[in-house]
Short mmCIF file of C-alpha atoms in Angstrom, two decimals:
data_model
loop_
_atom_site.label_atom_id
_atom_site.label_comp_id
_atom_site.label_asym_id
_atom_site.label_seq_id
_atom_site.Cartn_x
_atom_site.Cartn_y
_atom_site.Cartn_z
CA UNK A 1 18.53 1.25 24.23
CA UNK A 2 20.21 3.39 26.52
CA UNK A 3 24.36 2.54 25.86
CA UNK A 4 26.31 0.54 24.11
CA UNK A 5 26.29 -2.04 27.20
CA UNK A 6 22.94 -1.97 27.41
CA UNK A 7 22.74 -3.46 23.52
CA UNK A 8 25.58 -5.45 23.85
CA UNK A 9 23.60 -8.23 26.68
CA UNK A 10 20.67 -7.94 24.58
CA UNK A 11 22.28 -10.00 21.46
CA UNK A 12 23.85 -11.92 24.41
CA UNK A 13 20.68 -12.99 25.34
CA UNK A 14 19.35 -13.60 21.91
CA UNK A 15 22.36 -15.74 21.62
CA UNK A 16 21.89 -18.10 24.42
CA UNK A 17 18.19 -18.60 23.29
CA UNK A 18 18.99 -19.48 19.54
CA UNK A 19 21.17 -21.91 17.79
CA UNK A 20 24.68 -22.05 18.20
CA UNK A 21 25.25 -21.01 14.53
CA UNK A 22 22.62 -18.25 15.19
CA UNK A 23 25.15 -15.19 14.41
CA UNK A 24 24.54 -11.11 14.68
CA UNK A 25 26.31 -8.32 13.42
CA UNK A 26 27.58 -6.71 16.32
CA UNK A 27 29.00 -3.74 14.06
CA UNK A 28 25.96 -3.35 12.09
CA UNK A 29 23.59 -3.88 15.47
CA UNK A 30 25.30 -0.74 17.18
CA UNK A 31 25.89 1.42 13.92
CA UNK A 32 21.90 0.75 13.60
CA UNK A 33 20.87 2.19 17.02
CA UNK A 34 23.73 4.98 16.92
CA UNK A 35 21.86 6.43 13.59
CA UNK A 36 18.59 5.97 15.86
CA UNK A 37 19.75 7.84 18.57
CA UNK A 38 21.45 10.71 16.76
CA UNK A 39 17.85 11.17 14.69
CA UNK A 40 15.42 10.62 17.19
CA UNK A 41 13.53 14.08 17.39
CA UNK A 42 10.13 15.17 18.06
CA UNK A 43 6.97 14.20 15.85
CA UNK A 44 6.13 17.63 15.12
CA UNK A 45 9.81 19.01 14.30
CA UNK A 46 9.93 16.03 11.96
CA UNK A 47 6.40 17.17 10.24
CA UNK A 48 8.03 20.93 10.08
CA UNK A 49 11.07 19.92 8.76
CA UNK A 50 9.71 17.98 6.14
CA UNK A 51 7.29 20.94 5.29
CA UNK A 52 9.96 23.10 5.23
CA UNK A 53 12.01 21.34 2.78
CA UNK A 54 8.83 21.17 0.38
CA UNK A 55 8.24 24.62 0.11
CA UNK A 56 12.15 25.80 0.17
CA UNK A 57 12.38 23.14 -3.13
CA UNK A 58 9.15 24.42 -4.34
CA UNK A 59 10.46 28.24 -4.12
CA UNK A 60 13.73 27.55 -5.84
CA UNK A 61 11.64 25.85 -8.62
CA UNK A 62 9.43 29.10 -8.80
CA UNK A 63 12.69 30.85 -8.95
CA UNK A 64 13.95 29.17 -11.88
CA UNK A 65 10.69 29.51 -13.62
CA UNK A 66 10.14 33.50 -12.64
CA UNK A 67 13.89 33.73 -14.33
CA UNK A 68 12.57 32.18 -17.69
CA UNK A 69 15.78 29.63 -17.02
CA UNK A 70 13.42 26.50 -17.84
CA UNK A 71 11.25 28.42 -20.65
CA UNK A 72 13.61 26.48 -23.04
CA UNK A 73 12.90 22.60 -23.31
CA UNK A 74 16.84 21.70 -23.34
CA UNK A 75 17.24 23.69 -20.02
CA UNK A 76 14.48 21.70 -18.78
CA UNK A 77 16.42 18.42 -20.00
CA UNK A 78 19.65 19.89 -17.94
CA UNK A 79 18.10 20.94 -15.05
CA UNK A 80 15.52 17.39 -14.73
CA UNK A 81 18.90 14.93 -15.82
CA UNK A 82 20.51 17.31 -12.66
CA UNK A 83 17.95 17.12 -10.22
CA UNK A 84 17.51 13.16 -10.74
CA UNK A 85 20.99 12.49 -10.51
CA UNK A 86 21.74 15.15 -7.58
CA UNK A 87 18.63 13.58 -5.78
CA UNK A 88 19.78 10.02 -6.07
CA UNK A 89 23.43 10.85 -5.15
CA UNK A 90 22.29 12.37 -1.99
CA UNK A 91 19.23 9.43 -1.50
CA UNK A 92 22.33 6.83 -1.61
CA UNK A 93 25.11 8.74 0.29
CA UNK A 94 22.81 9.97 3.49
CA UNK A 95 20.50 8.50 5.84
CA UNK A 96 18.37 11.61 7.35
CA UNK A 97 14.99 12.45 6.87
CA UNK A 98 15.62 16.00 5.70
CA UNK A 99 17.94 14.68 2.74
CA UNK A 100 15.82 12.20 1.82
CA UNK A 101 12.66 14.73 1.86
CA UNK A 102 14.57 17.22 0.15
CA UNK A 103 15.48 14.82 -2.77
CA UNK A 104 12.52 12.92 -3.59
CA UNK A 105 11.10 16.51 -3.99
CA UNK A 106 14.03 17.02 -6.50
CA UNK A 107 13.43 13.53 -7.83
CA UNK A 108 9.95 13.75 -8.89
CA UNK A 109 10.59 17.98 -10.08
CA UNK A 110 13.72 16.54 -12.05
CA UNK A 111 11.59 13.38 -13.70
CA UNK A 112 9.13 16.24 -14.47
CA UNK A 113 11.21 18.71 -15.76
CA UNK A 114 13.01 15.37 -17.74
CA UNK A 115 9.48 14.07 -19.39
CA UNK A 116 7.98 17.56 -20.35
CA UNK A 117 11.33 18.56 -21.88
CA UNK A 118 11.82 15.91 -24.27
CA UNK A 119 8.27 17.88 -25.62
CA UNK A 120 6.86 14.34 -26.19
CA UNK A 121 3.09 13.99 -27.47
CA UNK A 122 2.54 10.48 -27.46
CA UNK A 123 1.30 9.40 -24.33
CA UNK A 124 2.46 6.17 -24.88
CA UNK A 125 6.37 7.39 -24.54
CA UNK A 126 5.68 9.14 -21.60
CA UNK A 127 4.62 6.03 -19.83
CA UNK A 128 7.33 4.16 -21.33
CA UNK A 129 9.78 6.69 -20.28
CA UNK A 130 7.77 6.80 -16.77
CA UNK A 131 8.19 3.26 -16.28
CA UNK A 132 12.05 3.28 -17.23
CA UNK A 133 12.87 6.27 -14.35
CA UNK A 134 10.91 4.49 -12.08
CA UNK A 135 12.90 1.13 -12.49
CA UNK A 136 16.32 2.19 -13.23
CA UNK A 137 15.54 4.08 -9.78
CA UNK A 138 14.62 1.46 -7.94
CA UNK A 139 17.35 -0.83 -8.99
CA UNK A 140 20.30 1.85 -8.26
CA UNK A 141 18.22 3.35 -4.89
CA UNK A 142 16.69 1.12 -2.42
CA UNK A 143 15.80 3.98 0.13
CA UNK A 144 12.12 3.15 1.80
CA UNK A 145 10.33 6.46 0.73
CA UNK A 146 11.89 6.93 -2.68
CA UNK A 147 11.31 2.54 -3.41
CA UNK A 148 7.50 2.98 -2.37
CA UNK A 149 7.39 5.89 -5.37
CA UNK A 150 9.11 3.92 -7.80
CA UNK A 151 7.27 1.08 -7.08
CA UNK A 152 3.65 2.71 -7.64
CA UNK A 153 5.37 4.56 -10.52
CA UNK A 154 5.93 1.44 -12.04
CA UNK A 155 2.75 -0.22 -11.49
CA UNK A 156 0.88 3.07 -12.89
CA UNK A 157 3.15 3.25 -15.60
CA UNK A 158 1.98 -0.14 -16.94
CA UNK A 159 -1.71 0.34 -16.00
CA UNK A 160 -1.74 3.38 -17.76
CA UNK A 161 -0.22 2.08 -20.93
CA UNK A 162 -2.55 -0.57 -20.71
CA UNK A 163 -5.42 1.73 -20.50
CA UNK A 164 -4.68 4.21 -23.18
CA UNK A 165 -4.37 1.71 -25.86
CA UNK A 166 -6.88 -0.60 -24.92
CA UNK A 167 -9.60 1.41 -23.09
CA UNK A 168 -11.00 -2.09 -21.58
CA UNK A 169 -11.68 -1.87 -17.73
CA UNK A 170 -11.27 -6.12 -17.85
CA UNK A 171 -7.21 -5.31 -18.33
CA UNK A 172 -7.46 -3.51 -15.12
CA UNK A 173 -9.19 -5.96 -12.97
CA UNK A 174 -7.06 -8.75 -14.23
CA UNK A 175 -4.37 -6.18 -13.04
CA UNK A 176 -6.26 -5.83 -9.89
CA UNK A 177 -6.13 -9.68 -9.37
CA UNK A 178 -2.46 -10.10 -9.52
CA UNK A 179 -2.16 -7.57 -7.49
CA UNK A 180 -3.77 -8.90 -4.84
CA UNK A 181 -2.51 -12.37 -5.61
CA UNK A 182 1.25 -10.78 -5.68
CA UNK A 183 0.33 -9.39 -1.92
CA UNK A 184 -0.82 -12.69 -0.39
CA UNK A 185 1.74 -14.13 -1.81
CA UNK A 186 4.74 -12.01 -0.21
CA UNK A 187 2.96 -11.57 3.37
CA UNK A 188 2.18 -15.69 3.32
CA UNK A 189 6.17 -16.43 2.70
CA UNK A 190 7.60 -13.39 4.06
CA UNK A 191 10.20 -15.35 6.06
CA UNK A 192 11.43 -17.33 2.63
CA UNK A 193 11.78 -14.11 0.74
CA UNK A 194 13.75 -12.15 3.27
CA UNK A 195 15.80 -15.45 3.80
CA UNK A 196 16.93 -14.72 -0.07
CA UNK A 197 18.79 -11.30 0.66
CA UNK A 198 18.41 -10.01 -3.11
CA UNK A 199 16.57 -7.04 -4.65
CA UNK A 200 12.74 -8.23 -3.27
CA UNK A 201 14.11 -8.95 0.35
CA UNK A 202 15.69 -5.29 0.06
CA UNK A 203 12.24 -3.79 -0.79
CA UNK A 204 10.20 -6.07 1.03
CA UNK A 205 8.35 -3.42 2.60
CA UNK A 206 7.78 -0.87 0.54
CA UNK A 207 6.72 -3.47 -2.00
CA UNK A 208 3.95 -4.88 0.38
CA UNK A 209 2.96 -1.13 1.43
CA UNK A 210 3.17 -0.47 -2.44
CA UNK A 211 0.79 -3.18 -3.34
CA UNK A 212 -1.93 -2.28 -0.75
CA UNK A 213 -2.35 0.80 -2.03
CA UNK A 214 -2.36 -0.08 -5.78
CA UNK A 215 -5.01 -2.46 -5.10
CA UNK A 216 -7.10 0.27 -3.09
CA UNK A 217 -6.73 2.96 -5.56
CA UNK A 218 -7.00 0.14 -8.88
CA UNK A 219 -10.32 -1.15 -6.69
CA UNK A 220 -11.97 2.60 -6.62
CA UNK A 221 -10.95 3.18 -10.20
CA UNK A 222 -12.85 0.39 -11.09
CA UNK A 223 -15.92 1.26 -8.80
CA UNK A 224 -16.13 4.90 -10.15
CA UNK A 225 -15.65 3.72 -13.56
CA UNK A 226 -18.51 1.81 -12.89
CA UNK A 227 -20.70 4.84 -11.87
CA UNK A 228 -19.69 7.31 -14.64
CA UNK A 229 -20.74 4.67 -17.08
CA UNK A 230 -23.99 2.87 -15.27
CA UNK A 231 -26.80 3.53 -18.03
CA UNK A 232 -24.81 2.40 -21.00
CA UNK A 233 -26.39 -0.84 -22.79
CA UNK A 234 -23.14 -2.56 -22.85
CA UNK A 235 -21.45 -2.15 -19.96
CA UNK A 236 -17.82 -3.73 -19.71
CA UNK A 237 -17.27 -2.01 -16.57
CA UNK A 238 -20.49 -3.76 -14.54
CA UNK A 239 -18.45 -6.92 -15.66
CA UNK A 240 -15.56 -6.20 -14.07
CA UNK A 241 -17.24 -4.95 -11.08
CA UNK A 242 -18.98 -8.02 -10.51
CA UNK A 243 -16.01 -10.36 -11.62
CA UNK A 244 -14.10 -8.43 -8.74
CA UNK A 245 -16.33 -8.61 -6.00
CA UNK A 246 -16.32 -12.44 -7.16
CA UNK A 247 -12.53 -12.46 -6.87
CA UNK A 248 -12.72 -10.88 -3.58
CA UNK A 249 -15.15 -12.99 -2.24
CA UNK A 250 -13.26 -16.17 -2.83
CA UNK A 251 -10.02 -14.64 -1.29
CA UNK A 252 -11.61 -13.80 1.59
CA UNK A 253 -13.42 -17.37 1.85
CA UNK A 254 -9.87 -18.69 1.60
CA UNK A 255 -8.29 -16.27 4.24
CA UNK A 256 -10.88 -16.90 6.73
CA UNK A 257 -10.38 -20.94 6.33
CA UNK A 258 -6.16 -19.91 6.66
CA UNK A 259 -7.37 -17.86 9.90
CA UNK A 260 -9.66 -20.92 11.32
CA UNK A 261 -6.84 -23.17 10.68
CA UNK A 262 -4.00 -21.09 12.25
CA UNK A 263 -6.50 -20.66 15.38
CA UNK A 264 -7.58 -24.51 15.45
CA UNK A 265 -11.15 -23.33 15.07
CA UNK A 266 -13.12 -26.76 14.18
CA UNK A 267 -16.66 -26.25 15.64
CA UNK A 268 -19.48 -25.75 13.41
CA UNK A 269 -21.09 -23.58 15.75
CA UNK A 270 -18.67 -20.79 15.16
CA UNK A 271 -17.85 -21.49 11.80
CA UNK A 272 -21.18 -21.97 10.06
CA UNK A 273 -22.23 -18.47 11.40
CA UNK A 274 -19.11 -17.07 10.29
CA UNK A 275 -19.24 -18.13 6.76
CA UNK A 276 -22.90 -17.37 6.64
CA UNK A 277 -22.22 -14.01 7.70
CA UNK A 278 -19.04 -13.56 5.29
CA UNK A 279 -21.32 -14.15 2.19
CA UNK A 280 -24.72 -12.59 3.09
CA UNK A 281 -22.39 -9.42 3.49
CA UNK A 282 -20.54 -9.98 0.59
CA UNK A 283 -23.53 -10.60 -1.19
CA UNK A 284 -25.36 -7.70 -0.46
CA UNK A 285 -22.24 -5.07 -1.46
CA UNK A 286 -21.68 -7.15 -4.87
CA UNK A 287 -21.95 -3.74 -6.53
CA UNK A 288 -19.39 -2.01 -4.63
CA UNK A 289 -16.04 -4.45 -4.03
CA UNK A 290 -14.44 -1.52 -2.33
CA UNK A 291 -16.05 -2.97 0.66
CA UNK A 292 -14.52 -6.71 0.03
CA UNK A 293 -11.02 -5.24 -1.23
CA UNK A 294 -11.16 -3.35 2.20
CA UNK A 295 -12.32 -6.54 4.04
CA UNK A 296 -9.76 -8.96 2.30
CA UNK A 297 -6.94 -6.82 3.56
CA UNK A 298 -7.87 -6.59 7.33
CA UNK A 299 -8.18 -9.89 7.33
CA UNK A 300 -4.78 -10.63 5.52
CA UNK A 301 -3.02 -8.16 7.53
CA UNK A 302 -4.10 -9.23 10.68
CA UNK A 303 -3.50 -12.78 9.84
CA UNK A 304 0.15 -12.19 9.12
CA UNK A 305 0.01 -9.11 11.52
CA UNK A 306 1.16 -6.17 9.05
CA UNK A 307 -0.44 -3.00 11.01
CA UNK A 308 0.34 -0.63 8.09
CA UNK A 309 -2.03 -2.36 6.19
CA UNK A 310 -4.43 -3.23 8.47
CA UNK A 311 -4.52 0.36 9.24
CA UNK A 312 -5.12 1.42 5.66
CA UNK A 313 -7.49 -1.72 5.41
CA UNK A 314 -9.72 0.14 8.18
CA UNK A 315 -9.95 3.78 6.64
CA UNK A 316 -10.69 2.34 3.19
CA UNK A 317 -13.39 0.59 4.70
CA UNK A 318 -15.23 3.36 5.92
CA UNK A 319 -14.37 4.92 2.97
CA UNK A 320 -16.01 2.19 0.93
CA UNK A 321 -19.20 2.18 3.51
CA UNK A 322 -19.92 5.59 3.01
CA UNK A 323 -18.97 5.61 -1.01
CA UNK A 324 -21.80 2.82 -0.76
CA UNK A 325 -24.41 4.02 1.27
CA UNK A 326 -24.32 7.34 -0.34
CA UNK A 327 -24.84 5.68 -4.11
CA UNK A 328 -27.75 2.97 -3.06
CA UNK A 329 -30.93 4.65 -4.90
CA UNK A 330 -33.26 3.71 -1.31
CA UNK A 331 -35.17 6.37 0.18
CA UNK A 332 -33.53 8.14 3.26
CA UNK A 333 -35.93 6.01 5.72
CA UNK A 334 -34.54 2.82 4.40
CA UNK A 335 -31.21 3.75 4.48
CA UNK A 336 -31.51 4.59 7.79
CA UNK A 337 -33.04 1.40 8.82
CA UNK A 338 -30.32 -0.36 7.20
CA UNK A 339 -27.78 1.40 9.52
CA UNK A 340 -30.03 0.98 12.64
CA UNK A 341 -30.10 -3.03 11.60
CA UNK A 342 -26.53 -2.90 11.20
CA UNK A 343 -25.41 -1.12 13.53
CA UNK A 344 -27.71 -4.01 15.95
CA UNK A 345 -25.99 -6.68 14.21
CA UNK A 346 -22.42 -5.59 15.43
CA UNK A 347 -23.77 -4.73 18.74
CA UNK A 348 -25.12 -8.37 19.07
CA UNK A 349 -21.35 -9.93 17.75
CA UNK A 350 -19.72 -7.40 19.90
CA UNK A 351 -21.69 -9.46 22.85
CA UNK A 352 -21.21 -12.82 21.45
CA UNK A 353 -17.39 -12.69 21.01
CA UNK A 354 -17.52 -10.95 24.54
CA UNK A 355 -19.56 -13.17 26.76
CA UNK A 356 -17.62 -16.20 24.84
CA UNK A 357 -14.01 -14.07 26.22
CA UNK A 358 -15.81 -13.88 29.77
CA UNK A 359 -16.75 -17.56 29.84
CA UNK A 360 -13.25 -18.56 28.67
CA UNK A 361 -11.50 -16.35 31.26
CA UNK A 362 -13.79 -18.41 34.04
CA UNK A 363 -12.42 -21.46 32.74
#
């Protein structure tokens, strides 16, 4: 937006082509854009700012510590119950990136400086106490960055916990599966929850970005559990693998049939070759559901067009491809025929959904 003008006939607009009780904050609307405006900057000044803050916290941390000030564990107690509160003062009172960089560094130094003080052994308090930072943070501080931390910090807190006493990969994947449950279910009634204006409307979205990545980095804990354990007799982990890739599998049956629906696709010509495809591929990668996780999440993304996620749906999909074509126990001849044949098979749907676009455009 270029002035305040400018802005102004825009909700004018919006206001003729809504309801009549459709209603906008002006106030808000223009406070919004002013803070836009006043920290619009360069991408690289941004990335050197934010670098800079790193290492200037990071040097006054090595400061302290070359001093001997935080050799002694209730200095460390001080200092962490400083930082934290310093950090979330600043989190809550400004909106700039430089703050905000600056304190999560001395948010995560203070909830270090916090845990290692209290000198506790038990690892099971140090997840509890974990988990406690994390959500007492995220109910004070609803800041984007500083949410998406507390948000994995809580969900690692619990798997953790879960791990350490248990030491069954099964929790995990049933972890996995709500997971990915709890992420359809916010991007399918995003509109209803943001409707609600309370604590999961504030952190809508760094609760979805939160939950993408937990269920990536859950997904290749399981797989490389999996691999560090493959010639034991009894094997929980090749249970969970294959109870996730069955998991995944039906998701992604049931997002395709959402996507089909939404695009009024009824013809069995396109749809028998489409589920066909669907589970001769997620057949063949049964042993590696890093390929289906990645998969289920494009396809969920793009159906409720979230581009974060489709984005990080796309790199952990190579990331699964290669994982899996570097662990398949083939000779190097067959594993290069099997990327000549596939690399053929997306060539030939590249031309199908193509000439089908041409012929349509004719039309």
């Amino acid at each position: 937006m270029k002035n305040k003008q400018e802005i102004l006939n825009k909700i004018e607009l919006l206001r003729k082509g809504n309801e009549p009780n459709f209603q906008i904050n002006i106030n808000d609307t223009l406070t919004a854009y002013q803070h836009l405006e006043e920290n619009r900057s360069n991408l690289t000044i941004k990335i050197l700012s934010i670098l800079g803050v790193i290492l200037s916290v990071l040097s006054f941390l090595g400061a302290l510590f070359l001093l001997n000030i935080l050799n002694d564990k209730l200095n460390l107690i001080i200092c962490g119950s400083i930082f934290l509160v310093l950090s979330l003062y600043c989190i809550k009172k400004y909106n700039a990136i430089i703050i905000d960089t600056a304190s999560i560094a001395f948010y995560i130094a203070g909830g270090w400086m916090l845990i290692y003080g209290f000198d506790i052994h038990d690892l099971n308090y140090i997840f509890i106490l974990c988990f406690i930072i994390s959500l007492c943070t995220l109910l004070i501080v609803q800041r984007h960055l500083l949410s998406l931390l507390n948000i994995l910090g809580i969900i690692y807190s619990i798997i953790a916990l879960i791990n350490h006493n248990y030491q069954n990969i099964l929790f995990i994947t049933l972890i996995n599966a709500i997971l990915i449950i709890a992420l359809i279910y916010f991007l399918s009634h995003e509109a209803a929850v943001l409707s609600k204006r309370n604590l999961i409307s504030t952190i809508y979205n760094p609760l979805r970005l939160g939950l993408i990545l937990a269920t990536v980095a859950t997904t290749a804990f399981i797989i490389l559990s999996h691999y560090e354990t493959y010639n034991e007799q009894v094997n929980n982990n090749s249970f969970a693998l294959y109870i996730l890739s069955v998991l995944y599998a039906f998701a992604i049956l049931w997002v395709v049939y959402k996507i089909t629906s939404k695009f009024e696709i009824t013809t069995s010509k396109v749809l028998f070759p489409t589920y066909a495809l669907l589970i001769l591929m997620l057949g063949s990668t049964v042993i590696n559901p890093g390929i289906a996780c990645s998969i289920l999440l494009i396809l969920t993304c793009f159906n409720y067009q979230y581009r974060m996620g489709l984005s990080i749906g796309l790199i952990s999909l190579l990331l699964s491809l290669w994982h899996f074509y570097y662990n398949l126990t083939f000779s190097l001849l067959i594993k290069s025929l099997i990327l000549v044949i596939s690399g053929l098979l997306f060539l030939a749907i590249y031309f199908v959904i193509n000439s089908n676009k041409i012929n349509n455009e004719k039309i």
